[in-house]
PDB file of C-alpha atoms in Angstrom:
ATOM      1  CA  UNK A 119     -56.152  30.272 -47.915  1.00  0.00           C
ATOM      2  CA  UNK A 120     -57.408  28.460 -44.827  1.00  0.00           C
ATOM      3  CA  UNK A 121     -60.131  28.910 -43.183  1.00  0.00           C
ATOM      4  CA  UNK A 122     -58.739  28.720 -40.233  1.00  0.00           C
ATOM      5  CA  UNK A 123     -56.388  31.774 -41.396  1.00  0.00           C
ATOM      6  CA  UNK A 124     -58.924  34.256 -42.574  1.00  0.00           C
ATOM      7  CA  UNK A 125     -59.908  37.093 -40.528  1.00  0.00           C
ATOM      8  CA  UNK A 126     -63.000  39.355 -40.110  1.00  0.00           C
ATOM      9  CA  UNK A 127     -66.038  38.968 -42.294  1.00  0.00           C
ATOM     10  CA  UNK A 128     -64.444  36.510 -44.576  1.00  0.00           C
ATOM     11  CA  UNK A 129     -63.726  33.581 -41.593  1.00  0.00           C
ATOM     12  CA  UNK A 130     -65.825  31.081 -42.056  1.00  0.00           C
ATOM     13  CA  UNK A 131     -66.578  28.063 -39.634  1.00  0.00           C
ATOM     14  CA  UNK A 132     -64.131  25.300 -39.680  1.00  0.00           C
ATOM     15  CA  UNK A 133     -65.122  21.562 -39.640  1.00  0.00           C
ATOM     16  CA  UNK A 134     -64.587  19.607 -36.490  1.00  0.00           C
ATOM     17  CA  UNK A 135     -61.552  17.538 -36.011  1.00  0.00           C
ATOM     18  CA  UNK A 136     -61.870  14.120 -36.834  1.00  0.00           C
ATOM     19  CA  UNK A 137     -61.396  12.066 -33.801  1.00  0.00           C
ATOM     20  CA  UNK A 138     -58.300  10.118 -33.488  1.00  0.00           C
ATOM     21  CA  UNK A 139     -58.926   6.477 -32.249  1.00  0.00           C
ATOM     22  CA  UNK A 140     -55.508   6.774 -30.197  1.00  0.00           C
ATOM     23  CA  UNK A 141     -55.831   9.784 -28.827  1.00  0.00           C
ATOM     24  CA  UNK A 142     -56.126  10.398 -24.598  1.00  0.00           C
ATOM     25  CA  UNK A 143     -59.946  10.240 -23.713  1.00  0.00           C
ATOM     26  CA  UNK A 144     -61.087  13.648 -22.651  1.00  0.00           C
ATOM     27  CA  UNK A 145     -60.887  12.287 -18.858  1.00  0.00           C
ATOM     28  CA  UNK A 146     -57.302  11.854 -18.984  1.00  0.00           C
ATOM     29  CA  UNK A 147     -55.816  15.250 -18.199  1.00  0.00           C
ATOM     30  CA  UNK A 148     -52.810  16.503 -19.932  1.00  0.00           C
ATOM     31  CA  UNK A 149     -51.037  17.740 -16.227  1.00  0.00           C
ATOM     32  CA  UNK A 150     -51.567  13.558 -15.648  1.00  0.00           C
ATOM     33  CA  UNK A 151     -47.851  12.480 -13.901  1.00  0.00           C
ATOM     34  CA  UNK A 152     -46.054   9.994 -15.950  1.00  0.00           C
ATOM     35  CA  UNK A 153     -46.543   7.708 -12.707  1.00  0.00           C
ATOM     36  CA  UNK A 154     -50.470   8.645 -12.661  1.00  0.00           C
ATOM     37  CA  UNK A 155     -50.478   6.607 -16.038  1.00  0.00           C
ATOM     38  CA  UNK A 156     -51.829   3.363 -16.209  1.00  0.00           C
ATOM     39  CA  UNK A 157     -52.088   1.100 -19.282  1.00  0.00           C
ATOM     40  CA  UNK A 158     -55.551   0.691 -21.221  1.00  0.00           C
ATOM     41  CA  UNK A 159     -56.362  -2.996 -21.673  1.00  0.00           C
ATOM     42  CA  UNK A 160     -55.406  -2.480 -25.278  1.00  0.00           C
ATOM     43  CA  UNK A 161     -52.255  -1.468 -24.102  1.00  0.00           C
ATOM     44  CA  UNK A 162     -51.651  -4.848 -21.901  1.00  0.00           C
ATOM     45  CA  UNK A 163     -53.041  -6.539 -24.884  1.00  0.00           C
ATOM     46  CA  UNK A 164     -50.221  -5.122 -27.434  1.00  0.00           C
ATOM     47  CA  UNK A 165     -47.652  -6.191 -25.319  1.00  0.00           C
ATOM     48  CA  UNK A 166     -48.468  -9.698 -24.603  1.00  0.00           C
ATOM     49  CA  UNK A 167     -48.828  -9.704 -28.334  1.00  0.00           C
ATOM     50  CA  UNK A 168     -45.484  -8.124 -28.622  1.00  0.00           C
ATOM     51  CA  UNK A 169     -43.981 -10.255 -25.978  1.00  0.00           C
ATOM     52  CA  UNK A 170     -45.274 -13.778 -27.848  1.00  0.00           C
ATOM     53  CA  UNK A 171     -43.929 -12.468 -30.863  1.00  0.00           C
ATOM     54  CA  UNK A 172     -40.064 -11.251 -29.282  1.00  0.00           C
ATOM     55  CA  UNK A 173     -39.974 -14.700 -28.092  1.00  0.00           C
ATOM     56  CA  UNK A 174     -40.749 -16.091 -30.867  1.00  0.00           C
ATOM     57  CA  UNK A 175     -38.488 -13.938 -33.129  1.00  0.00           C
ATOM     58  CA  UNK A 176     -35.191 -14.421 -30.630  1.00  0.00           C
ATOM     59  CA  UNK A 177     -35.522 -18.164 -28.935  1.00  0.00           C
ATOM     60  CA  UNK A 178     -32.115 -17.945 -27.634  1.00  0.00           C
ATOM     61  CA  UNK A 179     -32.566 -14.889 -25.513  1.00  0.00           C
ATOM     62  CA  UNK A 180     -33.859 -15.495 -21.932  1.00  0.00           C
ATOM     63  CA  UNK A 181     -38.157 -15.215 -21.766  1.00  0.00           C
ATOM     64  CA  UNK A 182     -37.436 -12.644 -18.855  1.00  0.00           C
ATOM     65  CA  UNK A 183     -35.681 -10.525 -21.040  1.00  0.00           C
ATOM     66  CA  UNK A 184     -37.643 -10.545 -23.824  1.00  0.00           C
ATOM     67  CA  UNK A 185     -40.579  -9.629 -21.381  1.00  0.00           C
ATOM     68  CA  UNK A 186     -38.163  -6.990 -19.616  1.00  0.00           C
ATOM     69  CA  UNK A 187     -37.357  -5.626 -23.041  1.00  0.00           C
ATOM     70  CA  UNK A 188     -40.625  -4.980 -24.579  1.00  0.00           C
ATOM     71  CA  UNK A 189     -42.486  -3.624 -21.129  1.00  0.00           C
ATOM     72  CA  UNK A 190     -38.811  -1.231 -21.365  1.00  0.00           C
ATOM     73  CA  UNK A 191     -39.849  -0.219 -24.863  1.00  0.00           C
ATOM     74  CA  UNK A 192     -43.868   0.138 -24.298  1.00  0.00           C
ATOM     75  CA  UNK A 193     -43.174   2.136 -20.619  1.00  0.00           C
ATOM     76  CA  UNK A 194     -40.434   4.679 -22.771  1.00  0.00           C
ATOM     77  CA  UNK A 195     -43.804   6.015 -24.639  1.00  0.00           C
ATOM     78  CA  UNK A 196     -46.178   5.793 -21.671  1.00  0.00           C
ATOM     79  CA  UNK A 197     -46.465   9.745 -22.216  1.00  0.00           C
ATOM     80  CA  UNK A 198     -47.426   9.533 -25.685  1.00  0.00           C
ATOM     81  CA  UNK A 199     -50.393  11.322 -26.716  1.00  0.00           C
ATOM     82  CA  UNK A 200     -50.952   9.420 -29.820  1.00  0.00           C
ATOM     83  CA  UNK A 201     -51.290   5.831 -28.775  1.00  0.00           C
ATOM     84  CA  UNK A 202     -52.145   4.652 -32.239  1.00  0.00           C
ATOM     85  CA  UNK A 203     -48.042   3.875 -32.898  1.00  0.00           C
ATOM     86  CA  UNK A 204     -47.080   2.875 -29.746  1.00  0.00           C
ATOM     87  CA  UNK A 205     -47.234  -1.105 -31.160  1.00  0.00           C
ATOM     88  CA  UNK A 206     -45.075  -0.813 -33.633  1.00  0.00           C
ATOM     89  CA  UNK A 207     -42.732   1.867 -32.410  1.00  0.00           C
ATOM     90  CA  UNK A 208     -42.525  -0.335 -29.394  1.00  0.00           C
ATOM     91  CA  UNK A 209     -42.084  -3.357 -31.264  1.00  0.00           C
ATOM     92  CA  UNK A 210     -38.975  -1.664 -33.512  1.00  0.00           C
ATOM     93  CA  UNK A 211     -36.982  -0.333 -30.471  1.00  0.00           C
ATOM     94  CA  UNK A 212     -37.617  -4.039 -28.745  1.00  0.00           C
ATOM     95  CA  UNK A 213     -35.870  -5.498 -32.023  1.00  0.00           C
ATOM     96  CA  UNK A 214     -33.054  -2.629 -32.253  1.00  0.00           C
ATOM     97  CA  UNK A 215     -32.292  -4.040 -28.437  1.00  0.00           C
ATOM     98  CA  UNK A 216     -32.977  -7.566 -28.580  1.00  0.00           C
ATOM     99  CA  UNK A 217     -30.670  -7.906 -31.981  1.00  0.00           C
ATOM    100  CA  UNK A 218     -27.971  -6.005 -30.259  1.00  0.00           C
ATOM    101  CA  UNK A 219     -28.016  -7.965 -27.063  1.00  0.00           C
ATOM    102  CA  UNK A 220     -28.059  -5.580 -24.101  1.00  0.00           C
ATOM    103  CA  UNK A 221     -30.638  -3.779 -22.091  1.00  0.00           C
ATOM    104  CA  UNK A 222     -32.276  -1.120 -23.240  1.00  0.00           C
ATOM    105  CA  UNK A 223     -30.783   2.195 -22.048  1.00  0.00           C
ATOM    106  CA  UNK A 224     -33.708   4.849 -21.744  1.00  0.00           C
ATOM    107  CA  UNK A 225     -30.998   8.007 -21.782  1.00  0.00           C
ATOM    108  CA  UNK A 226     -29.247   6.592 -25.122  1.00  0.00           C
ATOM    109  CA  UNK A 227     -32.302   4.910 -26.788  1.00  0.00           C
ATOM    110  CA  UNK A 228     -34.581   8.209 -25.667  1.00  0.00           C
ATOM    111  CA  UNK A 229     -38.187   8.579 -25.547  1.00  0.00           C
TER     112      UNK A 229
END
């Protein structure tokens, strides 16, 4: 059984958490509006990274697009908790749209 679980004399202290490199920094609050967010330079970072490589990956579709597309994708997991993912899960949706040739639709390709 847990630790965690136990109750009375037999609960013992649990261990910290181990701190997760993508998670909010304790200034952040978690009643933060969605428009209060602003990204981290690691997060501009990732998506000029993400944007070079779009471009690169789909030559035939217009620069402002691809740009358009992946800043679509990063902004749809602005509320994320968890940054850690946000690259790649950002990265996938900008392929799933790109490939398929339209604009990303935030109520049909969700959060």
């Amino acid at each position: 059984m847990a630790p965690a679980t136990l109750k009375g004399p037999d609960r013992t202290e649990t261990a910290p958490a181990l701190e997760d490199p993508g998670a909010r920094t304790p200034h952040e609050s978690p009643h933060e509006s969605p428009d209060d967010w602003s990204p981290t330079p690691e997060d501009l970072a990732a998506v000029k990274t993400t944007v070079a490589r779009m471009r690169a990956a789909y030559p035939s579709v217009d620069a402002s697009t691809v740009e358009a597309t992946v800043e679509a994708a990063y902004d749809s997991f602005r509320q994320a908790k968890v940054r850690r993912y946000v690259p790649i899960l950002a990265e996938r949706r900008s392929r799933k749209v790109l490939t398929a040739g339209s604009t990303p639709d935030p109520v049909r390709d969700g959060p």
